[in-house]
CSV table of C-alpha atoms in Angstrom, one decimal:
chain,number,residue,atom,x,y,z
A,1372,MET,CA,12.0,13.3,-7.6
A,1373,THR,CA,9.6,14.9,-10.0
A,1374,HIS,CA,8.2,13.0,-13.0
A,1375,ILE,CA,6.8,15.0,-15.9
A,1376,GLU,CA,4.4,12.8,-17.7
A,1377,ASP,CA,3.6,15.3,-20.5
A,1378,PRO,CA,6.6,16.8,-22.5
A,1379,ALA,CA,4.5,19.9,-23.0
A,1380,LEU,CA,4.5,20.4,-19.2
A,1381,ILE,CA,7.9,22.0,-18.6
A,1382,GLU,CA,8.6,23.7,-15.3
A,1383,SER,CA,10.0,27.2,-15.3
A,1384,PRO,CA,10.2,30.0,-12.7
A,1385,ASP,CA,7.0,31.6,-14.1
A,1386,ARG,CA,5.3,28.2,-14.5
A,1387,PRO,CA,6.0,25.9,-11.6
A,1388,VAL,CA,4.6,22.4,-11.7
A,1389,VAL,CA,2.6,20.8,-8.8
A,1390,PRO,CA,4.2,17.4,-8.7
A,1391,MET,CA,2.6,14.0,-8.0
A,1392,ASN,CA,5.4,13.5,-5.4
A,1393,ASP,CA,8.7,15.0,-4.5
A,1394,LEU,CA,10.7,12.8,-2.2
A,1395,SER,CA,13.5,15.3,-1.9
A,1396,ARG,CA,11.2,17.4,0.3
A,1397,ALA,CA,10.7,14.7,3.0
A,1398,ILE,CA,14.4,13.9,2.9
A,1399,SER,CA,15.3,17.5,3.4
A,1400,ARG,CA,12.9,17.8,6.2
A,1401,ASP,CA,14.3,14.7,7.9
A,1402,ARG,CA,17.9,15.2,7.0
A,1403,VAL,CA,19.2,15.6,10.6
A,1404,ALA,CA,17.4,12.5,11.8
A,1405,LEU,CA,18.3,10.5,8.8
A,1406,SER,CA,22.0,11.5,9.1
A,1407,GLY,CA,21.9,10.5,12.7
A,1408,ALA,CA,20.4,7.1,11.8
A,1409,LEU,CA,23.0,6.6,9.1
A,1410,ALA,CA,25.8,7.4,11.6
A,1411,ASN,CA,24.3,5.0,14.2
A,1412,VAL,CA,24.4,2.1,11.7
A,1413,LEU,CA,27.9,2.9,10.5
A,1414,ASP,CA,29.2,3.1,14.1
A,1415,SER,CA,27.4,-0.1,15.1
A,1416,GLY,CA,29.1,-2.4,12.6
A,1417,HIS,CA,25.8,-4.2,12.1
A,1418,VAL,CA,24.3,-4.2,8.5
A,1419,VAL,CA,21.6,-6.9,8.5
A,1420,MET,CA,19.2,-8.0,11.2
A,1421,GLY,CA,21.0,-6.1,13.9
A,1422,PRO,CA,20.0,-3.8,16.7
A,1423,ASN,CA,18.1,-1.3,14.6
A,1424,HIS,CA,16.2,-4.1,12.9
A,1425,ASP,CA,15.1,-5.5,16.2
A,1426,ALA,CA,14.2,-2.1,17.7
A,1427,PHE,CA,12.2,-1.2,14.6
A,1428,GLN,CA,10.2,-4.3,14.9
A,1429,GLN,CA,9.4,-3.7,18.5
A,1430,GLU,CA,8.7,0.1,18.0
A,1431,LEU,CA,6.4,-0.4,15.1
A,1432,GLY,CA,4.6,-3.2,16.9
A,1433,ALA,CA,4.0,-0.9,19.9
A,1434,TYR,CA,2.7,1.8,17.6
A,1435,LEU,CA,0.3,-0.6,15.9
A,1436,ASN,CA,-0.4,-2.6,19.1
A,1437,LEU,CA,0.4,-5.8,17.3
A,1438,ASP,CA,2.4,-8.6,18.9
A,1439,HIS,CA,4.6,-9.4,15.9
A,1440,VAL,CA,6.3,-7.2,13.2
A,1441,LEU,CA,8.7,-9.0,11.0
A,1442,GLY,CA,10.9,-6.9,8.7
A,1443,VAL,CA,11.5,-8.1,5.2
A,1444,ALA,CA,13.0,-6.8,2.0
A,1445,SER,CA,9.9,-5.5,0.3
A,1446,GLY,CA,6.1,-5.3,0.5
A,1447,THR,CA,5.8,-7.9,-2.3
A,1448,ASP,CA,8.0,-10.3,-0.3
A,1449,ALA,CA,5.8,-9.6,2.7
A,1450,LEU,CA,2.7,-10.6,0.8
A,1451,GLU,CA,4.3,-13.8,-0.5
A,1452,LEU,CA,5.5,-14.8,3.0
A,1453,ALA,CA,2.1,-14.0,4.6
A,1454,ILE,CA,0.2,-16.0,2.0
A,1455,LYS,CA,2.6,-19.0,2.4
A,1456,ALA,CA,2.4,-18.9,6.2
A,1457,VAL,CA,-1.4,-19.1,6.4
A,1458,MET,CA,-2.4,-21.2,3.3
A,1459,PRO,CA,-4.3,-24.2,4.6
A,1460,LYS,CA,-3.0,-27.6,3.5
A,1461,GLY,CA,-4.9,-29.0,0.5
A,1462,ARG,CA,-5.9,-25.6,-0.9
A,1463,ASN,CA,-4.1,-23.6,-3.5
A,1464,VAL,CA,-6.3,-20.7,-4.6
A,1465,VAL,CA,-5.8,-17.0,-3.6
A,1466,VAL,CA,-8.7,-14.7,-4.1
A,1467,THR,CA,-8.1,-11.0,-4.3
A,1468,ALA,CA,-9.1,-7.8,-6.1
A,1469,ALA,CA,-7.9,-6.9,-9.6
A,1470,ASN,CA,-7.6,-3.2,-9.1
A,1471,ALA,CA,-4.7,-2.8,-6.7
A,1472,GLY,CA,-1.6,-2.8,-8.9
A,1473,GLY,CA,-0.9,-6.5,-9.3
A,1474,TYR,CA,1.3,-6.9,-6.2
A,1475,THR,CA,-0.8,-9.7,-4.7
A,1476,SER,CA,-0.9,-11.5,-8.0
A,1477,THR,CA,2.9,-11.3,-8.3
A,1478,ALA,CA,3.3,-12.6,-4.8
A,1479,ALA,CA,0.7,-15.4,-5.0
A,1480,LEU,CA,2.0,-16.6,-8.4
A,1481,ARG,CA,5.6,-16.5,-7.2
A,1482,ALA,CA,4.5,-18.7,-4.2
A,1483,GLY,CA,3.1,-21.2,-6.6
A,1484,PHE,CA,-0.6,-20.6,-6.0
A,1485,VAL,CA,-3.6,-20.0,-8.4
A,1486,VAL,CA,-5.1,-16.4,-8.4
A,1487,ARG,CA,-8.7,-15.7,-8.8
A,1488,TYR,CA,-10.3,-12.2,-8.8
A,1489,ALA,CA,-13.4,-10.9,-7.2
A,1490,ASP,CA,-15.2,-7.6,-7.9
A,1491,VAL,CA,-15.1,-4.7,-5.5
A,1492,ASP,CA,-17.6,-2.4,-3.8
A,1493,SER,CA,-18.7,0.4,-6.0
A,1494,ASP,CA,-18.1,3.1,-3.4
A,1495,SER,CA,-14.8,2.1,-1.6
A,1496,LEU,CA,-13.4,0.1,-4.6
A,1497,CYS,CA,-12.3,-2.5,-2.0
A,1498,LEU,CA,-13.4,-6.0,-1.5
A,1499,SER,CA,-16.5,-6.6,0.6
A,1500,ALA,CA,-18.5,-9.6,1.8
A,1501,THR,CA,-21.1,-9.0,-1.0
A,1502,SER,CA,-18.5,-8.7,-3.8
A,1503,VAL,CA,-16.5,-11.8,-2.9
A,1504,GLN,CA,-19.2,-14.2,-1.8
A,1505,SER,CA,-19.5,-16.1,-5.1
A,1506,SER,CA,-15.7,-16.4,-5.4
A,1507,LEU,CA,-15.2,-18.3,-2.1
A,1508,THR,CA,-15.3,-21.9,-3.4
A,1509,ALA,CA,-13.9,-24.9,-1.6
A,1510,ASP,CA,-10.5,-24.7,-3.2
A,1511,VAL,CA,-9.9,-21.2,-1.9
A,1512,GLY,CA,-7.4,-21.0,1.0
A,1513,VAL,CA,-6.5,-17.3,1.2
A,1514,LEU,CA,-8.3,-14.1,0.6
A,1515,VAL,CA,-6.1,-11.0,0.3
A,1516,VAL,CA,-7.8,-7.7,1.1
A,1517,THR,CA,-6.1,-4.5,0.0
A,1518,HIS,CA,-7.0,-1.4,2.0
A,1519,LEU,CA,-6.9,0.6,-1.2
A,1520,TYR,CA,-5.9,4.3,-1.3
A,1521,GLY,CA,-5.4,4.4,2.5
A,1522,ASN,CA,-8.9,3.3,3.4
A,1523,LEU,CA,-9.1,0.6,6.1
A,1524,THR,CA,-12.2,-0.9,4.7
A,1525,ASP,CA,-14.6,-2.6,7.1
A,1526,ILE,CA,-13.9,-6.3,6.7
A,1527,THR,CA,-15.3,-7.7,10.0
A,1528,THR,CA,-18.2,-9.5,8.3
A,1529,LEU,CA,-15.9,-10.6,5.5
A,1530,VAL,CA,-13.4,-12.2,7.9
A,1531,GLU,CA,-16.2,-14.0,9.8
A,1532,MET,CA,-17.5,-15.4,6.5
A,1533,CYS,CA,-14.0,-16.6,5.4
A,1534,HIS,CA,-13.2,-18.2,8.7
A,1535,ALA,CA,-16.5,-20.1,8.6
A,1536,SER,CA,-15.2,-21.8,5.4
A,1537,GLY,CA,-11.6,-22.3,6.7
A,1538,ILE,CA,-10.3,-19.5,4.5
A,1539,ARG,CA,-7.5,-17.3,5.9
A,1540,VAL,CA,-7.5,-13.5,5.4
A,1541,VAL,CA,-4.3,-11.6,4.6
A,1542,GLU,CA,-4.6,-7.8,4.9
A,1543,ASP,CA,-2.5,-5.7,2.4
A,1544,CYS,CA,-1.8,-2.6,4.5
A,1545,ALA,CA,0.8,-1.1,2.1
A,1546,GLN,CA,-1.3,2.0,1.6
A,1547,ALA,CA,-3.1,2.1,5.0
A,1548,ILE,CA,-0.3,2.0,7.7
A,1549,GLY,CA,-1.7,3.8,10.8
A,1550,ALA,CA,-5.3,3.6,9.8
A,1551,ARG,CA,-7.7,2.7,12.7
A,1552,ARG,CA,-11.3,1.5,12.9
A,1553,ASN,CA,-13.1,1.0,16.2
A,1554,GLY,CA,-9.9,1.1,18.1
A,1555,ARG,CA,-8.2,-1.4,15.9
A,1556,VAL,CA,-5.4,-0.9,13.4
A,1557,ALA,CA,-5.1,-2.0,9.8
A,1558,GLY,CA,-3.5,-5.4,10.0
A,1559,SER,CA,-5.3,-6.6,13.1
A,1560,PHE,CA,-8.6,-7.8,11.5
A,1561,GLY,CA,-7.4,-10.8,9.5
A,1562,ASP,CA,-5.0,-13.6,10.3
A,1563,ILE,CA,-1.9,-11.9,9.1
A,1564,ALA,CA,-1.0,-8.7,7.2
A,1565,ALA,CA,1.6,-7.3,4.9
A,1566,THR,CA,2.9,-3.8,4.4
A,1567,SER,CA,5.5,-1.9,2.3
A,1568,PHE,CA,8.0,0.8,3.2
A,1569,TYR,CA,8.6,1.9,-0.4
A,1570,PRO,CA,9.6,5.5,-0.3
A,1571,THR,CA,6.2,6.9,-1.5
A,1572,LYS,CA,4.3,5.1,1.2
A,1573,ASN,CA,2.9,6.8,4.3
A,1574,LEU,CA,5.7,5.3,6.3
A,1575,GLY,CA,8.5,5.3,3.7
A,1576,ALA,CA,12.2,4.2,3.8
A,1577,ILE,CA,14.9,5.6,1.6
A,1578,GLY,CA,14.8,2.5,-0.4
A,1579,ASP,CA,12.8,-0.8,-0.4
A,1580,GLY,CA,11.5,-2.6,2.6
A,1581,GLY,CA,8.4,-4.3,4.0
A,1582,ALA,CA,7.0,-6.1,7.0
A,1583,VAL,CA,4.6,-9.0,7.9
A,1584,LEU,CA,2.3,-8.2,10.8
A,1585,THR,CA,0.3,-10.6,13.0
A,1586,ASN,CA,-0.9,-11.3,16.5
A,1587,ASN,CA,-0.6,-15.0,15.9
A,1588,GLN,CA,2.6,-16.6,17.3
A,1589,LYS,CA,2.5,-19.7,15.0
A,1590,HIS,CA,2.3,-17.5,11.9
A,1591,ALA,CA,5.0,-15.2,13.1
A,1592,ASP,CA,7.3,-18.2,13.8
A,1593,THR,CA,6.6,-19.5,10.2
A,1594,VAL,CA,7.5,-16.2,8.6
A,1595,LYS,CA,10.7,-15.9,10.7
A,1596,GLN,CA,11.8,-19.2,9.2
A,1597,LEU,CA,10.6,-18.5,5.7
A,1598,ARG,CA,12.2,-15.1,5.4
A,1599,GLN,CA,15.7,-16.7,6.0
A,1600,TYR,CA,15.8,-19.7,3.8
A,1601,GLY,CA,13.4,-21.8,5.9
A,1602,TRP,CA,16.1,-22.4,8.4
A,1603,SER,CA,15.3,-23.9,11.8
A,1604,SER,CA,18.9,-23.1,12.7
A,1605,LYS,CA,21.9,-21.9,10.7
A,1606,TYR,CA,22.2,-23.9,7.5
A,1607,GLN,CA,19.4,-26.2,8.6
A,1608,ALA,CA,16.7,-25.7,5.9
A,1609,GLU,CA,13.5,-27.2,7.5
A,1610,LEU,CA,10.6,-25.3,5.8
A,1611,PRO,CA,10.1,-25.5,2.1
A,1612,GLY,CA,9.5,-22.3,0.3
A,1613,GLY,CA,12.2,-20.3,2.2
A,1614,MET,CA,13.7,-17.2,0.7
A,1615,ASN,CA,16.2,-14.5,1.5
A,1616,SER,CA,14.2,-11.5,2.5
A,1617,ARG,CA,15.6,-9.3,5.2
A,1618,LEU,CA,15.1,-5.6,6.1
A,1619,ASP,CA,18.6,-4.1,6.3
A,1620,GLU,CA,19.8,-2.1,9.2
A,1621,LEU,CA,20.0,1.2,7.4
A,1622,GLN,CA,16.4,1.1,6.3
A,1623,ALA,CA,15.3,0.0,9.7
A,1624,ALA,CA,17.1,2.9,11.3
A,1625,PHE,CA,15.6,5.4,8.8
A,1626,LEU,CA,12.1,4.0,9.5
A,1627,ARG,CA,12.6,4.2,13.3
A,1628,SER,CA,13.2,8.0,12.9
A,1629,ARG,CA,9.9,8.4,11.0
A,1630,ILE,CA,7.4,6.4,13.1
A,1631,PRO,CA,6.8,9.3,15.5
A,1632,GLN,CA,5.7,11.5,12.6
A,1633,LEU,CA,3.2,9.1,11.0
A,1634,ASP,CA,0.0,10.2,12.6
A,1635,GLY,CA,0.7,13.9,11.8
A,1636,LEU,CA,1.6,13.1,8.2
A,1637,ASN,CA,-1.5,11.0,7.8
A,1638,GLY,CA,-3.5,13.8,9.1
A,1639,ARG,CA,-1.9,16.2,6.6
A,1640,ARG,CA,-2.9,13.8,3.7
A,1641,ARG,CA,-6.5,13.7,4.9
A,1642,ALA,CA,-6.5,17.6,5.0
A,1643,ILE,CA,-5.3,17.9,1.5
A,1644,ILE,CA,-7.9,15.5,0.2
A,1645,ALA,CA,-10.6,17.4,2.1
A,1646,ARG,CA,-9.6,20.5,0.2
A,1647,TYR,CA,-9.8,18.7,-3.1
A,1648,THR,CA,-13.2,17.1,-2.3
A,1649,GLU,CA,-14.6,20.6,-1.4
A,1650,ALA,CA,-13.2,22.1,-4.6
A,1651,SER,CA,-14.6,19.3,-6.8
A,1652,ALA,CA,-18.2,19.7,-5.4
A,1653,GLY,CA,-20.7,20.1,-8.3
A,1654,GLY,CA,-18.0,19.7,-10.9
A,1655,PRO,CA,-17.2,17.1,-13.6
A,1656,LEU,CA,-15.0,15.0,-11.4
A,1657,GLN,CA,-15.5,13.5,-7.9
A,1658,VAL,CA,-12.8,13.1,-5.4
A,1659,MET,CA,-13.1,10.1,-3.2
A,1660,PRO,CA,-13.3,11.3,0.4
A,1661,ALA,CA,-10.8,10.5,3.1
A,1662,VAL,CA,-12.7,11.3,6.3
A,1663,GLY,CA,-12.0,9.7,9.6
A,1664,GLU,CA,-9.1,7.8,11.3
A,1665,HIS,CA,-9.9,4.7,9.1
A,1666,HIS,CA,-8.5,6.5,6.1
A,1667,VAL,CA,-4.9,7.7,5.9
A,1668,GLY,CA,-5.1,9.4,2.5
A,1669,HIS,CA,-2.3,7.5,0.8
A,1670,LEU,CA,-3.7,8.7,-2.6
A,1671,ALA,CA,-6.1,11.4,-3.7
A,1672,VAL,CA,-8.3,9.7,-6.2
A,1673,ALA,CA,-10.7,11.3,-8.5
A,1674,ARG,CA,-13.3,9.7,-10.8
A,1675,SER,CA,-14.7,10.9,-14.1
A,1676,SER,CA,-16.1,9.4,-17.3
A,1677,ARG,CA,-14.1,12.2,-19.0
A,1678,ARG,CA,-10.8,11.2,-17.5
A,1679,THR,CA,-8.5,11.9,-20.5
A,1680,GLU,CA,-10.0,15.3,-21.2
A,1681,LEU,CA,-9.8,16.4,-17.6
A,1682,ARG,CA,-6.3,15.2,-17.0
A,1683,ALA,CA,-5.2,17.2,-20.0
A,1684,ALA,CA,-6.9,20.3,-18.7
A,1685,LEU,CA,-5.1,19.9,-15.3
A,1686,VAL,CA,-1.8,19.4,-17.0
A,1687,ARG,CA,-2.3,22.7,-18.9
A,1688,GLN,CA,-2.6,24.4,-15.6
A,1689,GLY,CA,0.6,22.8,-14.3
A,1690,VAL,CA,-0.9,20.0,-12.1
A,1691,GLN,CA,0.5,16.5,-12.6
A,1692,THR,CA,-1.8,13.5,-12.4
A,1693,ASP,CA,-1.3,9.7,-12.6
A,1694,ILE,CA,-3.5,6.6,-12.6
A,1695,HIS,CA,-3.4,4.1,-9.7
A,1696,PHE,CA,-4.0,1.6,-11.2
A,1697,PRO,CA,-4.9,1.5,-15.0
A,1698,TYR,CA,-5.1,-2.2,-15.8
A,1699,PRO,CA,-7.1,-4.9,-14.0
A,1700,ASP,CA,-4.9,-7.8,-13.2
A,1701,TYR,CA,-7.0,-10.3,-15.2
A,1702,LYS,CA,-6.1,-8.3,-18.3
A,1703,GLN,CA,-2.4,-8.5,-17.8
A,1704,PRO,CA,-0.8,-11.5,-19.7
A,1705,GLY,CA,2.1,-11.7,-17.2
A,1706,PHE,CA,-0.3,-13.0,-14.5
A,1707,ARG,CA,-1.6,-15.8,-16.7
A,1708,PRO,CA,-5.2,-14.9,-15.9
A,1709,VAL,CA,-8.4,-16.8,-16.5
A,1710,SER,CA,-10.8,-14.7,-18.5
A,1711,GLN,CA,-13.1,-12.6,-16.3
A,1712,SER,CA,-15.4,-9.7,-16.5
A,1713,LEU,CA,-15.8,-7.7,-13.2
A,1714,PRO,CA,-18.1,-4.7,-14.0
A,1715,VAL,CA,-17.3,-2.4,-11.0
A,1716,THR,CA,-13.5,-3.0,-11.5
A,1717,GLU,CA,-13.7,-2.3,-15.2
A,1718,LEU,CA,-15.7,0.9,-14.9
A,1719,ALA,CA,-13.4,2.2,-12.2
A,1720,SER,CA,-10.3,1.4,-14.1
A,1721,SER,CA,-11.6,3.6,-16.9
A,1722,GLU,CA,-12.5,6.5,-14.7
A,1723,ILE,CA,-10.0,6.9,-11.8
A,1724,PHE,CA,-7.0,9.1,-11.7
A,1725,SER,CA,-4.8,10.5,-8.9
A,1726,LEU,CA,-4.1,14.1,-7.9
A,1727,PRO,CA,-0.9,15.3,-6.0
A,1728,CYS,CA,-1.1,14.2,-2.4
A,1729,PHE,CA,1.9,14.1,-0.2
A,1730,PRO,CA,2.4,15.8,3.2
A,1731,GLU,CA,5.1,18.2,1.9
A,1732,LEU,CA,2.9,20.0,-0.6
A,1733,THR,CA,2.8,23.7,0.3
A,1734,GLU,CA,-0.5,25.4,0.9
A,1735,GLY,CA,0.1,27.4,-2.3
A,1736,GLU,CA,0.4,24.2,-4.3
A,1737,VAL,CA,-2.8,22.8,-2.7
A,1738,ASP,CA,-4.5,26.1,-3.6
A,1739,ARG,CA,-3.3,25.7,-7.2
A,1740,VAL,CA,-4.7,22.2,-7.5
A,1741,CYS,CA,-8.1,23.4,-6.0
A,1742,ASN,CA,-8.2,26.3,-8.3
A,1743,ALA,CA,-7.5,24.1,-11.3
A,1744,ILE,CA,-10.2,21.7,-10.2
A,1745,GLY,CA,-12.6,24.6,-9.9
A,1746,THR,CA,-12.0,25.7,-13.5
A,1747,LEU,CA,-13.1,22.3,-14.9
A,1748,ILE,CA,-16.4,22.4,-16.7
């Protein structure tokens, strides 16, 4: 799947395009395993919450060293269920960052809560104890921390600060699955976590999917009920706020086949970003580094005050780019935002753009991107 964002950028045999992503390459690489997974599901006769679903939950839990992995239909559903499961009684405000694509805003509003935004750290572009401190008022029940671009940001102090005020912490690990810090995985620092298996994610399905992650038995039990209508038993709706959100057998089987590859593919992403970082040294754009096991390189993100100009120059050399994410949530009418001004968030939203970064990029394509970066003046 190749998206050409500029009509003037047309691929031809003598002018190939370096794409932002090409899912067909990963599917081709994994075709034998994926075909076997498909046959397994068809032969089993189970299509929803069957043996592959249960095995996937156990296998991903073992990989992450987490007690509970609960498959659901999407990453956004996972966020909604996680927020509902931990929101303290008597509170109704969710605090989050405004620079992570709006997924938490969608989930929190759909759950019936109020969303408030905090600014982010100027280096990581993730929330920090310093950036959120003034936002943690008495009505806040949940803080959602997105490990943006694949960076498991250090939230130890932030979690301690929230817990001291009775605030629960939800980690959004959709871009950081497999990231580790001090022997702990993304998703193990807060009270509960959500992740996505959208096809472009580091651990991607061949369709939609997501999961809620936690070491807390009570939270896990709540999510199990909420993901299936709030049932305590079949047709007995006990918990309010229930929904129909289940990871189907086919996606679970596909994902099972890809778990063993995850560390290697994350390493490949880091290596690509390291090449870009080196190529950009001393130039007009800076590529955010992805060094160490705490960063799984979901996106290769560059920053420049000359974004429009530099993106156009890269396009002319056959390199696609994109912007993740161009609009702060509090500037999006669909989120019914309260007027805010967050200086770091706003500056970053005007400077960031993404370079091609997926494990199936060839060395020749990485060379082309590096050479294109090197020509920028």
